[in-house]
Coordinates of C-alpha atoms and ligand atoms in Angstrom, one line a residue:
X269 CA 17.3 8.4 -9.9
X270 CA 14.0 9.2 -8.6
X271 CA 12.8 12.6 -7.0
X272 CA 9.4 11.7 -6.1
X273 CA 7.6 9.0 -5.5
X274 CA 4.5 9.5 -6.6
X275 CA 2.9 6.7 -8.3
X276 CA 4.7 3.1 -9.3
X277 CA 4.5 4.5 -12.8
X278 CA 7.6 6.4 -11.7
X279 CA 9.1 2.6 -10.8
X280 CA 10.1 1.0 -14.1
X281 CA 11.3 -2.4 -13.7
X282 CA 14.6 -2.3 -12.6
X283 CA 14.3 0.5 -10.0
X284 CA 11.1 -1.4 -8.5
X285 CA 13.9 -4.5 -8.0
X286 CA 16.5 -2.3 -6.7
X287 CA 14.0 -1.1 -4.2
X288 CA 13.5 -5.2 -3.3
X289 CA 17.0 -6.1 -3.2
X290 CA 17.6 -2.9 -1.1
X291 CA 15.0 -3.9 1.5
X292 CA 16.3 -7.7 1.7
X293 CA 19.5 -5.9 3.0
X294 CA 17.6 -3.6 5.5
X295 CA 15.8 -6.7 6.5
X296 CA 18.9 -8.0 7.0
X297 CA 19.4 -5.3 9.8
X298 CA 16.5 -5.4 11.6
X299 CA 18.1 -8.8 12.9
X300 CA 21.1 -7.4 14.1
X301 CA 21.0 -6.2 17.7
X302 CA 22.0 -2.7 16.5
X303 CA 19.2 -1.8 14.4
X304 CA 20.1 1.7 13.2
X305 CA 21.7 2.8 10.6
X306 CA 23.5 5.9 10.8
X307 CA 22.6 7.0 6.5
X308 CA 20.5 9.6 6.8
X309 CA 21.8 11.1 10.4
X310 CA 20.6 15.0 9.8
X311 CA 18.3 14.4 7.6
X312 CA 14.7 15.7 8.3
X313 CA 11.7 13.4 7.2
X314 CA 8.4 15.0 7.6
X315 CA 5.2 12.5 8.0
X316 CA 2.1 14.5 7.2
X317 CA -0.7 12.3 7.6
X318 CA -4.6 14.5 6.7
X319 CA -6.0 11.0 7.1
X320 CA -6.4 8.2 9.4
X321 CA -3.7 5.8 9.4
X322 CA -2.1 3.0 11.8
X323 CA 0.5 0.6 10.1
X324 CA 1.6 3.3 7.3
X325 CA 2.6 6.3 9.5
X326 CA 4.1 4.4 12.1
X327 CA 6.0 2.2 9.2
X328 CA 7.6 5.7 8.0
X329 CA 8.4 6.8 11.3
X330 CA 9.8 3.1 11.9
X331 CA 11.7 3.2 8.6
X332 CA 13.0 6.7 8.5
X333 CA 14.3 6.3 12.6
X334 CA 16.2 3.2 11.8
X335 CA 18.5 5.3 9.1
X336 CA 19.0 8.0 12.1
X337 CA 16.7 10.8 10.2
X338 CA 15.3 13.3 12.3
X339 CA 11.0 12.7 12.1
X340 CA 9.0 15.0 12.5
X341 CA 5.3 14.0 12.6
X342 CA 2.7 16.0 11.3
X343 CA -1.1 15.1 11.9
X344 CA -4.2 17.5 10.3
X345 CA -5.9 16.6 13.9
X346 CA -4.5 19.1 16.4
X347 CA -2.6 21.1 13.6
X348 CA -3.5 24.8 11.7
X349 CA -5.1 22.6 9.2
X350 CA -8.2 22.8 11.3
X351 CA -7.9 26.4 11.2
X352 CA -8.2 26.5 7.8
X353 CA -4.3 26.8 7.0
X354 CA -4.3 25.2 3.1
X355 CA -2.0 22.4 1.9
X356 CA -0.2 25.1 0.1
X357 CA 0.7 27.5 3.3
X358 CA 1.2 24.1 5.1
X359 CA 3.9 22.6 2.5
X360 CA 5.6 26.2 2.7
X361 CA 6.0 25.9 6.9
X362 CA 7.5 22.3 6.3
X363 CA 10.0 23.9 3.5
X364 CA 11.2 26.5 5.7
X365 CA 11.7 24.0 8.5
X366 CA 13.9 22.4 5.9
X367 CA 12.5 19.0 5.2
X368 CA 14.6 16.6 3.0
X369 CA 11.5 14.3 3.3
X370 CA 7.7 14.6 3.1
X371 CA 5.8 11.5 3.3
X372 CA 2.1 12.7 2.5
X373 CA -0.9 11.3 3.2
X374 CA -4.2 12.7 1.9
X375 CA -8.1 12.4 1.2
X376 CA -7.3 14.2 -2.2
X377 CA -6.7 12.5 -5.2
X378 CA -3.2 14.3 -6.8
X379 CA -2.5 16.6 -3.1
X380 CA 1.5 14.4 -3.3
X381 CA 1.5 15.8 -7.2
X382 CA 0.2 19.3 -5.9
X383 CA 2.7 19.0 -3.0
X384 CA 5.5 18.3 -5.0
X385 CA 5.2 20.9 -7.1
X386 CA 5.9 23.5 -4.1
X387 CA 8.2 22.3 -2.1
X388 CA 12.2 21.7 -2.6
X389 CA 12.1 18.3 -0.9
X390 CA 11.2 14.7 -1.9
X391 CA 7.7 14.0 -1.8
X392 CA 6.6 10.2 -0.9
X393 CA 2.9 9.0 -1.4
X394 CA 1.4 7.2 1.5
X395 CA -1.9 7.3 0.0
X396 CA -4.3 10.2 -1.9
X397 CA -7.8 8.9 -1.6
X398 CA -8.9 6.5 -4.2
X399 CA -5.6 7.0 -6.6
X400 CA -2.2 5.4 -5.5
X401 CA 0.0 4.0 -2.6
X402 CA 3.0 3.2 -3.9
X403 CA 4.6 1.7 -0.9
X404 CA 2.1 -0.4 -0.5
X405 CA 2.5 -2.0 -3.7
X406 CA 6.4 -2.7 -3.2
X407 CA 5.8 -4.0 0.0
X408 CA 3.3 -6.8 -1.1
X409 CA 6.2 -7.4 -4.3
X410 CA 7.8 -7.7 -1.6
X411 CA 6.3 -10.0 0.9
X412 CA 5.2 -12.3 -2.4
X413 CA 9.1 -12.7 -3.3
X414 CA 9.8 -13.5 0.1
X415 CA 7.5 -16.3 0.4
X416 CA 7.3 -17.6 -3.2
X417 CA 10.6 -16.7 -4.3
X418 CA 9.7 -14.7 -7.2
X419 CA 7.0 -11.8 -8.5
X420 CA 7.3 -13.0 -12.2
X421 CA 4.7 -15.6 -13.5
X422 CA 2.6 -15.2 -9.9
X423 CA -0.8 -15.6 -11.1
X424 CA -2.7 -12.7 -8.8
X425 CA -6.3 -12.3 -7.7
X426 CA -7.2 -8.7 -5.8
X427 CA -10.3 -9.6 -4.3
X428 CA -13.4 -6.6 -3.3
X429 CA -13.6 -3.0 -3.4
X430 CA -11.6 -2.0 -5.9
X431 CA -13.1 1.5 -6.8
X432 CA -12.1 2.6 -3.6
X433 CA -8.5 1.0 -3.1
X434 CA -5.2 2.7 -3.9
X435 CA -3.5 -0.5 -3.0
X436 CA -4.9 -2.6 -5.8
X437 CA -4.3 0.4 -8.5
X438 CA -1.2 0.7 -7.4
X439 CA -0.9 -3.3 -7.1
X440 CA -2.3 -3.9 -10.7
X441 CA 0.4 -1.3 -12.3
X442 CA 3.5 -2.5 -10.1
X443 CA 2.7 -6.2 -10.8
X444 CA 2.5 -5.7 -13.9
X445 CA 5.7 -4.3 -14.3
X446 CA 6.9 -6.8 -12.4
X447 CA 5.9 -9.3 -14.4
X448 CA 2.9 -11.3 -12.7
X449 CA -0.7 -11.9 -13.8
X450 CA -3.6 -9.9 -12.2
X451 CA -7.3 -10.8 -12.5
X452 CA -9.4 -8.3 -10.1
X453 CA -12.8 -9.9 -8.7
X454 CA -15.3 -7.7 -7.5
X455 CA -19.1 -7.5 -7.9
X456 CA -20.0 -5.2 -10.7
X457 CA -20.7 -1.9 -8.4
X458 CA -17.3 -2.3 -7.2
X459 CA -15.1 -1.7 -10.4
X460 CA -13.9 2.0 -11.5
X461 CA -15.0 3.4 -14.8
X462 CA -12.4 2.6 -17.2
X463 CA -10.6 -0.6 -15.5
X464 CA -10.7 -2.2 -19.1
X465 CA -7.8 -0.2 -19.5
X466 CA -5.8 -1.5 -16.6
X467 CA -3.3 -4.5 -17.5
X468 CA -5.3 -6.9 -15.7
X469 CA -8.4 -9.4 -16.0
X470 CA -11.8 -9.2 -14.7
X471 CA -14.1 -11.8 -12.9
X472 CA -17.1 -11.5 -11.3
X473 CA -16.9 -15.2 -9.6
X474 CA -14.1 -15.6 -7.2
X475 CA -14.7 -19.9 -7.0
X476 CA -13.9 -19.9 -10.2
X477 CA -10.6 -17.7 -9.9
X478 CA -9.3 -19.5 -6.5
X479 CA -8.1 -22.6 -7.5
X480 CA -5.6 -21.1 -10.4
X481 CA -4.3 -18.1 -7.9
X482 CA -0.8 -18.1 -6.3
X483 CA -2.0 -15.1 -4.3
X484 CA -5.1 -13.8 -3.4
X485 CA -5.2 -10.5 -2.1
X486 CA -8.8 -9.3 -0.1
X487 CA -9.3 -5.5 -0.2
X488 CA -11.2 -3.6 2.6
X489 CA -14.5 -2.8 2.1
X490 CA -13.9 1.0 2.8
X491 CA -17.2 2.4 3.9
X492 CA -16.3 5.5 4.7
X493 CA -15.8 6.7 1.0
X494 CA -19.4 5.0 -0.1
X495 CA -21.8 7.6 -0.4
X496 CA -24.2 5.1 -2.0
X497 CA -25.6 1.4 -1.8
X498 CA -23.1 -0.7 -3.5
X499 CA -24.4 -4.2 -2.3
X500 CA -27.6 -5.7 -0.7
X501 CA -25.9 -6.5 2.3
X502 CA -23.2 -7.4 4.5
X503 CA -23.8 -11.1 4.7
X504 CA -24.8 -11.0 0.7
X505 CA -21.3 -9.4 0.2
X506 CA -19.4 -12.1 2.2
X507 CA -21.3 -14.9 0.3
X508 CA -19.8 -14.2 -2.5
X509 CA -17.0 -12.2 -2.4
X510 CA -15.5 -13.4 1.4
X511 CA -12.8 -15.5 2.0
X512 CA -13.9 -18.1 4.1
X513 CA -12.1 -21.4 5.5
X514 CA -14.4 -23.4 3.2
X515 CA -13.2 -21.2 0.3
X516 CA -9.7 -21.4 1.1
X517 CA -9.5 -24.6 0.8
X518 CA -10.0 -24.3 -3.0
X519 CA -6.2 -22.5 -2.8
X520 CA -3.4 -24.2 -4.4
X521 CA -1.3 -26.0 -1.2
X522 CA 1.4 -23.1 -1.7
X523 CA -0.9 -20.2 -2.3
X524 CA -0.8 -17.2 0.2
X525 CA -3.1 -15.2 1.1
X526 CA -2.6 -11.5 1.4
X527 CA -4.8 -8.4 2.7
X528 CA -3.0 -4.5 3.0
X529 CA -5.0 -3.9 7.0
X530 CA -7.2 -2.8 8.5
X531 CA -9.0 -5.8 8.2
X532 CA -13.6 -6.2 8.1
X533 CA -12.6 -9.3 9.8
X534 CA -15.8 -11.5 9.0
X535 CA -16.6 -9.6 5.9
X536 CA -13.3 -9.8 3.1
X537 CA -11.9 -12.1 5.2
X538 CA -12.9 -14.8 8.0
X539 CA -10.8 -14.6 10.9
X540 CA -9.6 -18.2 10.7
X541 CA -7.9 -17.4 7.1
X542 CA -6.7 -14.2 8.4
X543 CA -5.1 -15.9 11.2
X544 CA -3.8 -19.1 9.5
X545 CA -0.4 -20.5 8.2
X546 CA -1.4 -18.9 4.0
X547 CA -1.4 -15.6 5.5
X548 CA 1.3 -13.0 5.1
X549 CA -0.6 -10.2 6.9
X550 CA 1.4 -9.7 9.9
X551 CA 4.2 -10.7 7.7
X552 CA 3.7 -7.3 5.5
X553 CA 3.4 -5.5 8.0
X554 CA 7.0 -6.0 9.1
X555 CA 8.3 -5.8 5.6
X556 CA 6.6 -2.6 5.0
X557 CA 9.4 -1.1 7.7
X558 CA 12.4 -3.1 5.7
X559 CA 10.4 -1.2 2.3
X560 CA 9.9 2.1 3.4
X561 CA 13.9 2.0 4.9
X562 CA 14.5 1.0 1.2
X563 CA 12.8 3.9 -0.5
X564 CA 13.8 6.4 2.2
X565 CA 17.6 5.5 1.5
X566 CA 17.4 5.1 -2.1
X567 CA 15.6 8.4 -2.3
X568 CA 17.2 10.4 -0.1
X569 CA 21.0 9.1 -0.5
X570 CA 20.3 10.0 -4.7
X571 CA 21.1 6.0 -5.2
X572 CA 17.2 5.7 -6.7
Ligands
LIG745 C1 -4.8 0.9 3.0 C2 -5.0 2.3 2.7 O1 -5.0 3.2 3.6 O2 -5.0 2.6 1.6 N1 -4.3 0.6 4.2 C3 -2.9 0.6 4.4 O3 -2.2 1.6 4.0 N2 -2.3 -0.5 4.9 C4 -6.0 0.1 2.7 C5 -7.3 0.4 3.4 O4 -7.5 1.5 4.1 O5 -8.2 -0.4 3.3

């Protein structure tokens, strides 16, 4: 069993399938016209969200509800934190108020490792800046299995800023141990020192990598953690590294096409991919709920 969850390298292979086959069932539930679950009724999950966030806070809230756990949530906006209060006299508050849960996310790098260290509870990751989000990662295992069938094999591309993105770290180490194939395409500026290391290939030309994927996966270009120039140009970056309709259409017939939200819609991604028949991005969305129900439960029932 699991305590934290921290990073997929706490997922080795058979616990990041357990999580899968867990949320198939919870999926299962969402289609019944009762859809709560009365597992975790007095339990207390804690979202504690020092970041912006749409999809992934209201996914937890979603997830944790539907097992009957008490939620409490927690935004820096409006909270002691702007006061000064530190993560460390913060995590101590949500101790004595007897969390079971704390779902954290955070502009910090290694604040869910800090976080964990000081409080009795389980701590989730729903993000720390440009490190990991573990969730996310299960839920686009996740929403892959559910439209091709299987994780194994998949031949991956993670398309764009991937200095920035805790989804494709997280993405590139999950699938991995899953079993797929990951080649990352970004323009030079856009890689992290050191992603030689990761288990994934690198390309520079996305044509070339397009007609051999069975899932391409566009990152957002997040310009809020640029503090420099990293390409000429809006339109230059969509040139090359956009998905278009015109570059779509060098998919395989069965490919999918995946993106984690919010979307540069126009820049990663034309609106006429994003909205068409390959894309799974309303579909992960939904899943994320059925994931994050999975990982709550497993977690917090000690079946992890
Ligand atoms: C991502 C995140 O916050 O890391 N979004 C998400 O959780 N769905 C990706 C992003 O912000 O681009």
């Amino acid at each position: 069993m699991i305590r934290h969850l921290l990073s997929v390298s706490d997922l080795d292979r058979d616990t990041a399938t357990a999580v899968l086959d867990t949320a198939t069932r919870m999926a299962d539930t969402a289609g019944r016209e009762v859809k709560k679950l009365p597992t975790l009724r007095g339990r207390t999950v804690v979202n504690l969200f020092y970041e912006d966030s749409t999809r992934t806070r209201i996914s937890f809230e979603a997830a944790a509800k539907r097992l009957s756990a008490d939620v409490i949530n927690f935004s820096a906006k409006g909270s002691s934190v702007s006061k000064g209060e530190s993560l460390k006299d913060t995590a101590l508050t949500l101790q004595a108020m007897g969390a079971d849960a704390v779902v954290i996310r955070h502009s910090a790098s290694g604040a869910p490792h800090r976080l964990a260290g000081w409080i009795d509870g389980t701590v989730i990751n729903a993000g720390d800046g440009t490190h990991e989000h573990p969730t996310q990662a299960l839920l686009d295992a996740y929403s892959m299995r559910a439209r091709l069938g299987r994780v194994a094999g998949l031949k991956v591309a993670i398309v764009g800023d991937v200095l920035h993105s805790r989804v494709a770290r997280s993405n590139v180490h999950l699938l991995h141990t899953l079993g797929a194939h990951v080649t990352l395409v970004a323009p030079p500026t856009l890689l992290p020192v050191g992603v030689d290391a990761w288990p994934a290939d690198v390309s520079f030309d996305l044509d070339a990598v397009l007609p051999s994927s069975d899932v391409v996966m566009m990152l957002r270009v997040q310009r809020e953690r640029m503090t420099d120039s990293y390409f000429p140009s809006e339109r230059e970056y969509a040139r090359r590294y956009g998905l278009d309709a015109v570059r779509a259409r060098a998919l395989p017939d069965h490919a999918i096409v995946m993106h984690p939200g919010p979307m540069n819609r126009g820049m990663e991604i034309a609106p006429e991919v994003a909205d068409s028949a390959r894309s799974t991005i309303v579909e992960q969305v939904a899943n994320g709920v059925s994931v994050r129900m999975a990982v709550l439960y497993l977690m917090l029932g000690g079946l992890a």
